């Protein structure tokens, strides 16, 4: 983590807070798999954004005073026992130097010490329900302060939602952040290519899942989210993660999987034939989704809204389905009455960043350079849908890329992964 990046973020946070405010951030809790066995630790995204540190049991206070930015960390050096069981981690003086904190104090008993930094402030910016102890402490202070106690009367009176600021900051990515998403994308692409090469009828969905995970892990990355590997009709279950079915000849397989690099997610979906060759029906549906995706991406640029992008994909998908006689009314009627939702029931994309479905509002938000989004239309024809000819049933296709909005338009961060039918068939044949 480069220091200038962290300092820019701290400065930006302070600039967004009213004068005489303080932000209090808590690290994410440990998460247990069963009894005392922990899941791999994942830092809270806001905390990671403001501190760069991926450890539990931390508290961070940020405020500005006389034009100077203060970032106070509460953290304990590891004990001898921890050194034996878990190993060494950086000590507080290394952390102070590498991450640019103004001071470090002990985490043990930090609530009392906290008061030194927040008394006389007017507003606390915080995310409640992340750290129950801290929530309780603050609630107590506030109720005491209303009781005319002289010391407690110095406690801030207002509580505000920290995410109202952090989501705004996190929405526009710096070059440093974009580079991390690019790194994650590069490894994700390798994973998808590997799955295309290894796919064949008779193997199980989890085998392709494992191929992808192997590539990610081999590159020192992990999955940004649970991989979706859905063969045949399983592709019609939008968040299918069982991945335990057999992959059948002449079926498609939809893979939505991507790696995370230093907290930053990529998010890619490709759909390809299990045996490497698209059937006629699959080809027809595939080309509609691809056209919708490419036209939507072409349209992405500063000043555009999500609604506009979604409208383009809907139009192309609906006219495609009419052409194939899967839908049979007038295009405007289908769009107005949302009849297409039997086949395309989700939005065209989402923000991407530290969270795979990243923070940020959607309604009327204009795209700006530095924002990163996914564009991922799909068509899903469930095998139980008796309103369409049998030959179409059980086809589920989604194509998803990660797109950076630039000054003049956009850059597809995942463009190196094949998506035209003939290109996919070529990779599958290797
Ligand atoms: Mn996505």
Short mmCIF file of C-alpha atoms in Angstrom, two decimals, residues 37-403:
data_model
loop_
_atom_site.label_atom_id
_atom_site.label_comp_id
_atom_site.label_asym_id
_atom_site.label_seq_id
_atom_site.Cartn_x
_atom_site.Cartn_y
_atom_site.Cartn_z
CA UNK A 37 -11.79 -22.64 13.57
CA UNK A 38 -11.70 -19.33 11.76
CA UNK A 39 -12.64 -18.51 8.20
CA UNK A 40 -9.97 -16.64 6.26
CA UNK A 41 -10.05 -13.07 7.54
CA UNK A 42 -11.63 -10.42 5.30
CA UNK A 43 -11.26 -6.82 6.42
CA UNK A 44 -14.24 -4.47 6.32
CA UNK A 45 -13.96 -2.64 3.00
CA UNK A 46 -14.27 0.87 4.47
CA UNK A 47 -11.65 0.06 7.08
CA UNK A 48 -9.32 -1.39 4.46
CA UNK A 49 -9.87 1.68 2.30
CA UNK A 50 -8.95 4.11 5.07
CA UNK A 51 -6.11 2.14 6.74
CA UNK A 52 -4.71 -0.41 4.28
CA UNK A 53 -4.51 -2.96 7.12
CA UNK A 54 -6.12 -6.37 6.99
CA UNK A 55 -6.21 -7.42 10.67
CA UNK A 56 -8.94 -7.77 13.30
CA UNK A 57 -9.01 -5.89 16.65
CA UNK A 58 -8.27 -2.42 15.33
CA UNK A 59 -9.90 0.94 15.76
CA UNK A 60 -9.10 4.02 13.70
CA UNK A 61 -10.01 7.64 14.33
CA UNK A 62 -9.66 10.26 11.62
CA UNK A 63 -10.17 14.00 11.92
CA UNK A 64 -8.74 17.28 10.74
CA UNK A 65 -7.52 20.13 12.92
CA UNK A 66 -5.88 23.40 11.86
CA UNK A 67 -5.35 22.08 8.34
CA UNK A 68 -3.64 18.92 9.56
CA UNK A 69 -5.04 15.39 9.18
CA UNK A 70 -4.91 13.05 12.17
CA UNK A 71 -5.28 9.29 11.89
CA UNK A 72 -5.01 7.51 15.21
CA UNK A 73 -4.78 3.70 15.29
CA UNK A 74 -5.59 1.49 18.26
CA UNK A 75 -3.72 -1.78 17.97
CA UNK A 76 -1.82 -4.24 20.14
CA UNK A 77 1.50 -5.83 19.29
CA UNK A 78 1.26 -9.60 19.22
CA UNK A 79 1.77 -11.51 22.41
CA UNK A 80 4.33 -14.28 22.91
CA UNK A 81 1.49 -16.83 22.69
CA UNK A 82 0.30 -15.41 19.36
CA UNK A 83 3.84 -15.56 18.03
CA UNK A 84 3.94 -19.27 18.84
CA UNK A 85 0.54 -20.12 17.36
CA UNK A 86 0.05 -17.67 14.52
CA UNK A 87 3.50 -16.20 13.89
CA UNK A 88 4.97 -12.72 13.77
CA UNK A 89 3.16 -9.74 12.38
CA UNK A 90 4.38 -6.17 11.96
CA UNK A 91 4.93 -4.33 15.23
CA UNK A 92 3.33 -1.00 15.98
CA UNK A 93 6.35 1.11 15.08
CA UNK A 94 6.54 -0.55 11.65
CA UNK A 95 2.81 0.01 11.18
CA UNK A 96 3.15 3.65 12.22
CA UNK A 97 5.87 4.19 9.63
CA UNK A 98 4.47 2.13 6.73
CA UNK A 99 0.84 3.24 6.94
CA UNK A 100 1.24 6.87 7.92
CA UNK A 101 -0.69 7.01 11.21
CA UNK A 102 -0.17 10.00 13.49
CA UNK A 103 -0.20 7.90 16.67
CA UNK A 104 -0.75 4.33 17.75
CA UNK A 105 -2.30 3.40 21.09
CA UNK A 106 -3.19 0.10 22.70
CA UNK A 107 -6.45 -1.53 21.52
CA UNK A 108 -6.95 -2.89 25.01
CA UNK A 109 -8.95 -0.27 26.87
CA UNK A 110 -9.22 1.88 23.76
CA UNK A 111 -12.71 3.13 24.50
CA UNK A 112 -11.56 5.29 27.42
CA UNK A 113 -8.64 6.63 25.41
CA UNK A 114 -11.00 7.34 22.53
CA UNK A 115 -12.59 10.11 24.57
CA UNK A 116 -9.37 12.16 24.46
CA UNK A 117 -9.73 12.43 20.71
CA UNK A 118 -13.43 12.92 20.31
CA UNK A 119 -14.39 15.23 23.15
CA UNK A 120 -15.26 18.72 21.98
CA UNK A 121 -16.18 17.37 18.56
CA UNK A 122 -19.68 17.91 17.32
CA UNK A 123 -20.37 14.93 15.08
CA UNK A 124 -19.17 11.33 15.01
CA UNK A 125 -19.16 9.58 11.64
CA UNK A 126 -19.48 5.86 12.26
CA UNK A 127 -20.98 2.63 10.91
CA UNK A 128 -22.99 1.13 13.72
CA UNK A 129 -23.58 -2.62 14.18
CA UNK A 130 -20.06 -3.49 13.04
CA UNK A 131 -18.58 -3.34 16.55
CA UNK A 132 -21.20 -3.98 19.25
CA UNK A 133 -18.92 -3.03 22.17
CA UNK A 134 -18.13 0.30 20.58
CA UNK A 135 -21.79 0.92 19.75
CA UNK A 136 -22.69 0.29 23.40
CA UNK A 137 -19.92 2.55 24.65
CA UNK A 138 -21.00 5.41 22.40
CA UNK A 139 -24.67 4.97 23.24
CA UNK A 140 -23.76 5.13 26.95
CA UNK A 141 -21.70 8.25 26.50
CA UNK A 142 -24.51 9.96 24.69
CA UNK A 143 -27.10 9.07 27.30
CA UNK A 144 -24.71 10.21 30.08
CA UNK A 145 -23.93 13.43 28.32
CA UNK A 146 -27.57 14.38 28.31
CA UNK A 147 -27.45 14.15 32.13
CA UNK A 148 -25.54 17.36 32.71
CA UNK A 149 -22.33 15.70 33.80
CA UNK A 150 -19.54 18.21 33.11
CA UNK A 151 -17.02 15.84 31.56
CA UNK A 152 -19.56 13.92 29.55
CA UNK A 153 -21.11 17.08 28.21
CA UNK A 154 -18.04 17.33 26.00
CA UNK A 155 -19.12 14.21 24.11
CA UNK A 156 -20.30 14.77 20.52
CA UNK A 157 -24.05 15.13 20.23
CA UNK A 158 -24.55 13.98 16.66
CA UNK A 159 -24.02 10.60 15.03
CA UNK A 160 -23.82 10.40 11.24
CA UNK A 161 -23.48 7.49 8.81
CA UNK A 162 -19.87 7.10 7.71
CA UNK A 163 -20.90 5.25 4.56
CA UNK A 164 -22.61 8.38 3.25
CA UNK A 165 -19.07 9.70 2.71
CA UNK A 166 -17.04 6.56 2.06
CA UNK A 167 -19.37 5.33 -0.67
CA UNK A 168 -18.89 8.61 -2.48
CA UNK A 169 -15.11 8.42 -2.16
CA UNK A 170 -14.90 4.75 -3.10
CA UNK A 171 -17.07 5.16 -6.18
CA UNK A 172 -14.34 6.97 -8.14
CA UNK A 173 -11.19 4.89 -8.31
CA UNK A 174 -7.62 6.17 -8.30
CA UNK A 175 -5.00 4.86 -10.74
CA UNK A 176 -3.65 2.78 -7.86
CA UNK A 177 -7.02 1.08 -7.37
CA UNK A 178 -7.61 0.60 -11.09
CA UNK A 179 -4.27 -1.12 -11.35
CA UNK A 180 -5.30 -3.61 -8.64
CA UNK A 181 -8.59 -4.36 -10.43
CA UNK A 182 -6.57 -4.90 -13.63
CA UNK A 183 -4.31 -7.34 -11.81
CA UNK A 184 -7.32 -9.24 -10.47
CA UNK A 185 -8.85 -9.23 -13.97
CA UNK A 186 -5.70 -10.64 -15.54
CA UNK A 187 -5.68 -13.65 -13.22
CA UNK A 188 -9.45 -14.09 -13.55
CA UNK A 189 -9.06 -14.28 -17.34
CA UNK A 190 -6.47 -17.05 -16.98
CA UNK A 191 -8.94 -18.94 -14.77
CA UNK A 192 -11.72 -18.71 -17.36
CA UNK A 193 -9.40 -19.80 -20.17
CA UNK A 194 -8.32 -22.78 -18.10
CA UNK A 195 -11.97 -23.77 -17.55
CA UNK A 196 -12.68 -23.54 -21.30
CA UNK A 197 -9.71 -25.78 -22.02
CA UNK A 198 -10.56 -28.35 -19.37
CA UNK A 199 -14.28 -28.60 -20.04
CA UNK A 200 -15.65 -31.85 -21.47
CA UNK A 201 -18.84 -33.87 -21.13
CA UNK A 202 -18.96 -36.15 -18.10
CA UNK A 203 -16.92 -34.10 -15.66
CA UNK A 204 -18.52 -32.25 -12.76
CA UNK A 205 -19.12 -28.55 -12.32
CA UNK A 206 -16.88 -28.56 -9.23
CA UNK A 207 -14.00 -29.80 -11.37
CA UNK A 208 -14.10 -26.61 -13.43
CA UNK A 209 -14.55 -24.64 -10.20
CA UNK A 210 -11.35 -26.31 -8.93
CA UNK A 211 -9.43 -25.53 -12.14
CA UNK A 212 -10.30 -21.86 -11.73
CA UNK A 213 -9.48 -21.79 -8.04
CA UNK A 214 -6.14 -23.45 -8.77
CA UNK A 215 -5.18 -20.66 -11.16
CA UNK A 216 -6.25 -17.98 -8.67
CA UNK A 217 -4.41 -19.56 -5.74
CA UNK A 218 -1.32 -20.22 -7.85
CA UNK A 219 -1.22 -16.48 -8.50
CA UNK A 220 -1.56 -15.69 -4.79
CA UNK A 221 -5.17 -14.58 -5.13
CA UNK A 222 -8.51 -15.83 -3.88
CA UNK A 223 -12.01 -15.82 -5.28
CA UNK A 224 -13.69 -12.42 -4.97
CA UNK A 225 -16.97 -14.30 -4.44
CA UNK A 226 -18.28 -17.87 -4.59
CA UNK A 227 -17.83 -19.10 -8.14
CA UNK A 228 -20.92 -19.96 -10.15
CA UNK A 229 -20.40 -22.95 -12.43
CA UNK A 230 -23.77 -23.85 -13.88
CA UNK A 231 -24.14 -26.47 -16.58
CA UNK A 232 -27.32 -26.59 -18.70
CA UNK A 233 -30.40 -25.40 -16.86
CA UNK A 234 -28.38 -24.61 -13.72
CA UNK A 235 -27.30 -21.45 -15.55
CA UNK A 236 -30.87 -20.21 -15.13
CA UNK A 237 -30.41 -20.08 -11.35
CA UNK A 238 -28.78 -16.67 -11.10
CA UNK A 239 -26.69 -17.32 -7.99
CA UNK A 240 -26.20 -21.06 -8.42
CA UNK A 241 -23.23 -22.08 -6.24
CA UNK A 242 -23.84 -25.78 -5.61
CA UNK A 243 -21.56 -26.60 -8.54
CA UNK A 244 -22.14 -30.33 -8.02
CA UNK A 245 -23.84 -31.46 -11.22
CA UNK A 246 -22.41 -33.41 -14.10
CA UNK A 247 -21.64 -31.40 -17.26
CA UNK A 248 -23.47 -32.84 -20.23
CA UNK A 249 -22.69 -33.05 -23.92
CA UNK A 250 -24.44 -30.37 -26.02
CA UNK A 251 -25.12 -28.25 -22.93
CA UNK A 252 -23.65 -24.87 -22.17
CA UNK A 253 -21.86 -24.04 -18.96
CA UNK A 254 -22.10 -20.58 -17.42
CA UNK A 255 -19.14 -19.54 -15.27
CA UNK A 256 -19.27 -16.40 -13.14
CA UNK A 257 -15.96 -16.34 -11.29
CA UNK A 258 -13.20 -13.85 -10.57
CA UNK A 259 -10.22 -13.19 -8.35
CA UNK A 260 -9.61 -10.49 -5.77
CA UNK A 261 -6.31 -8.60 -5.56
CA UNK A 262 -5.49 -6.81 -2.29
CA UNK A 263 -9.20 -6.50 -1.61
CA UNK A 264 -10.18 -5.36 -5.12
CA UNK A 265 -12.55 -7.60 -7.04
CA UNK A 266 -12.85 -8.46 -10.68
CA UNK A 267 -16.15 -9.97 -11.88
CA UNK A 268 -16.36 -11.98 -15.08
CA UNK A 269 -18.94 -14.27 -16.65
CA UNK A 270 -18.53 -16.38 -19.74
CA UNK A 271 -20.84 -19.04 -21.14
CA UNK A 272 -19.42 -21.72 -23.40
CA UNK A 273 -20.31 -25.18 -24.74
CA UNK A 274 -19.32 -28.09 -22.49
CA UNK A 275 -18.05 -29.98 -25.57
CA UNK A 276 -16.53 -26.91 -27.23
CA UNK A 277 -19.10 -26.48 -30.05
CA UNK A 278 -22.21 -24.26 -29.89
CA UNK A 279 -25.45 -25.79 -31.20
CA UNK A 280 -27.61 -23.79 -33.60
CA UNK A 281 -30.10 -22.75 -30.88
CA UNK A 282 -27.37 -21.85 -28.40
CA UNK A 283 -25.63 -19.77 -31.08
CA UNK A 284 -28.76 -17.76 -31.78
CA UNK A 285 -29.36 -16.90 -28.14
CA UNK A 286 -25.66 -16.30 -27.53
CA UNK A 287 -25.39 -13.75 -30.31
CA UNK A 288 -28.30 -11.73 -28.91
CA UNK A 289 -26.68 -11.54 -25.48
CA UNK A 290 -23.33 -10.65 -27.03
CA UNK A 291 -24.86 -7.91 -29.16
CA UNK A 292 -26.68 -6.49 -26.13
CA UNK A 293 -23.48 -6.56 -24.10
CA UNK A 294 -21.29 -4.98 -26.77
CA UNK A 295 -23.79 -2.23 -27.62
CA UNK A 296 -24.27 -1.45 -23.93
CA UNK A 297 -20.51 -1.20 -23.43
CA UNK A 298 -20.15 1.07 -26.48
CA UNK A 299 -22.61 3.44 -24.86
CA UNK A 300 -20.78 3.65 -21.51
CA UNK A 301 -19.12 7.04 -21.07
CA UNK A 302 -19.16 10.02 -18.69
CA UNK A 303 -22.62 11.57 -18.26
CA UNK A 304 -24.53 8.37 -19.01
CA UNK A 305 -26.86 6.75 -16.43
CA UNK A 306 -27.49 3.12 -15.47
CA UNK A 307 -31.05 3.40 -16.74
CA UNK A 308 -29.84 4.35 -20.22
CA UNK A 309 -27.45 1.40 -20.35
CA UNK A 310 -30.17 -0.94 -19.11
CA UNK A 311 -32.60 0.37 -21.70
CA UNK A 312 -30.19 -0.46 -24.54
CA UNK A 313 -29.70 -4.04 -23.36
CA UNK A 314 -33.42 -4.57 -22.90
CA UNK A 315 -34.18 -3.32 -26.41
CA UNK A 316 -31.63 -5.61 -28.05
CA UNK A 317 -32.65 -8.62 -25.98
CA UNK A 318 -36.35 -8.09 -26.62
CA UNK A 319 -35.97 -7.57 -30.37
CA UNK A 320 -33.74 -10.65 -30.51
CA UNK A 321 -36.32 -12.76 -28.68
CA UNK A 322 -39.05 -11.46 -31.00
CA UNK A 323 -36.92 -12.38 -34.03
CA UNK A 324 -36.62 -15.93 -32.72
CA UNK A 325 -40.36 -15.96 -31.97
CA UNK A 326 -39.68 -16.64 -28.31
CA UNK A 327 -41.59 -13.44 -27.52
CA UNK A 328 -44.51 -12.60 -29.75
CA UNK A 329 -45.94 -9.15 -29.11
CA UNK A 330 -45.08 -5.65 -30.07
CA UNK A 331 -41.66 -4.54 -28.75
CA UNK A 332 -42.98 -1.52 -26.83
CA UNK A 333 -45.72 -3.58 -25.26
CA UNK A 334 -43.21 -6.20 -24.10
CA UNK A 335 -40.91 -3.54 -22.64
CA UNK A 336 -43.71 -1.56 -20.96
CA UNK A 337 -45.27 -4.63 -19.36
CA UNK A 338 -41.84 -6.09 -18.54
CA UNK A 339 -42.70 -9.40 -20.21
CA UNK A 340 -38.98 -9.82 -20.97
CA UNK A 341 -38.40 -10.42 -17.25
CA UNK A 342 -39.19 -14.12 -17.79
CA UNK A 343 -35.87 -14.23 -19.66
CA UNK A 344 -33.83 -11.25 -18.41
CA UNK A 345 -34.71 -10.57 -14.79
CA UNK A 346 -31.69 -8.71 -13.42
CA UNK A 347 -30.06 -5.34 -13.97
CA UNK A 348 -27.38 -4.84 -16.61
CA UNK A 349 -24.57 -4.29 -14.14
CA UNK A 350 -23.25 -2.89 -10.88
CA UNK A 351 -20.40 -0.90 -9.37
CA UNK A 352 -17.18 -2.82 -8.87
CA UNK A 353 -14.37 -2.23 -6.37
CA UNK A 354 -13.42 -3.37 -2.88
CA UNK A 355 -16.81 -5.07 -2.77
CA UNK A 356 -17.80 -7.06 -5.81
CA UNK A 357 -21.16 -5.31 -5.65
CA UNK A 358 -19.49 -2.10 -4.69
CA UNK A 359 -20.95 0.80 -2.72
CA UNK A 360 -22.63 3.70 -4.47
CA UNK A 361 -26.12 4.79 -5.42
CA UNK A 362 -27.64 3.88 -8.78
CA UNK A 363 -30.58 6.15 -9.42
CA UNK A 364 -29.82 9.14 -11.65
CA UNK A 365 -26.10 8.77 -10.97
CA UNK A 366 -24.07 10.02 -13.92
CA UNK A 367 -21.01 8.00 -14.88
CA UNK A 368 -17.72 9.78 -14.23
CA UNK A 369 -14.14 8.94 -15.21
CA UNK A 370 -12.65 6.54 -12.66
CA UNK A 371 -15.86 4.65 -11.92
CA UNK A 372 -15.70 0.91 -12.59
CA UNK A 373 -18.79 -1.09 -13.50
CA UNK A 374 -19.78 -4.49 -14.80
CA UNK A 375 -21.87 -4.92 -17.92
CA UNK A 376 -23.58 -8.31 -17.78
CA UNK A 377 -26.80 -8.90 -19.70
CA UNK A 378 -28.18 -12.41 -19.94
CA UNK A 379 -30.96 -14.55 -21.34
CA UNK A 380 -32.24 -17.43 -19.25
CA UNK A 381 -34.82 -19.85 -20.64
CA UNK A 382 -35.76 -22.19 -17.84
CA UNK A 383 -36.40 -25.83 -18.71
CA UNK A 384 -39.80 -25.54 -17.02
CA UNK A 385 -40.94 -22.71 -19.34
CA UNK A 386 -43.74 -24.31 -21.37
CA UNK A 387 -44.41 -21.06 -23.25
CA UNK A 388 -41.42 -21.54 -25.51
CA UNK A 389 -40.52 -24.32 -27.93
CA UNK A 390 -38.65 -27.15 -26.31
CA UNK A 391 -35.51 -26.54 -28.37
CA UNK A 392 -34.85 -23.28 -26.51
CA UNK A 393 -35.40 -24.60 -23.01
CA UNK A 394 -32.51 -25.01 -20.58
CA UNK A 395 -30.37 -22.39 -22.27
CA UNK A 396 -28.94 -19.82 -19.85
CA UNK A 397 -26.37 -17.32 -21.07
CA UNK A 398 -24.68 -14.34 -19.42
CA UNK A 399 -21.65 -12.40 -20.64
CA UNK A 400 -19.98 -10.06 -18.16
CA UNK A 401 -17.03 -7.70 -18.44
CA UNK A 402 -15.51 -5.06 -16.16
CA UNK A 403 -15.56 -1.56 -17.59
#
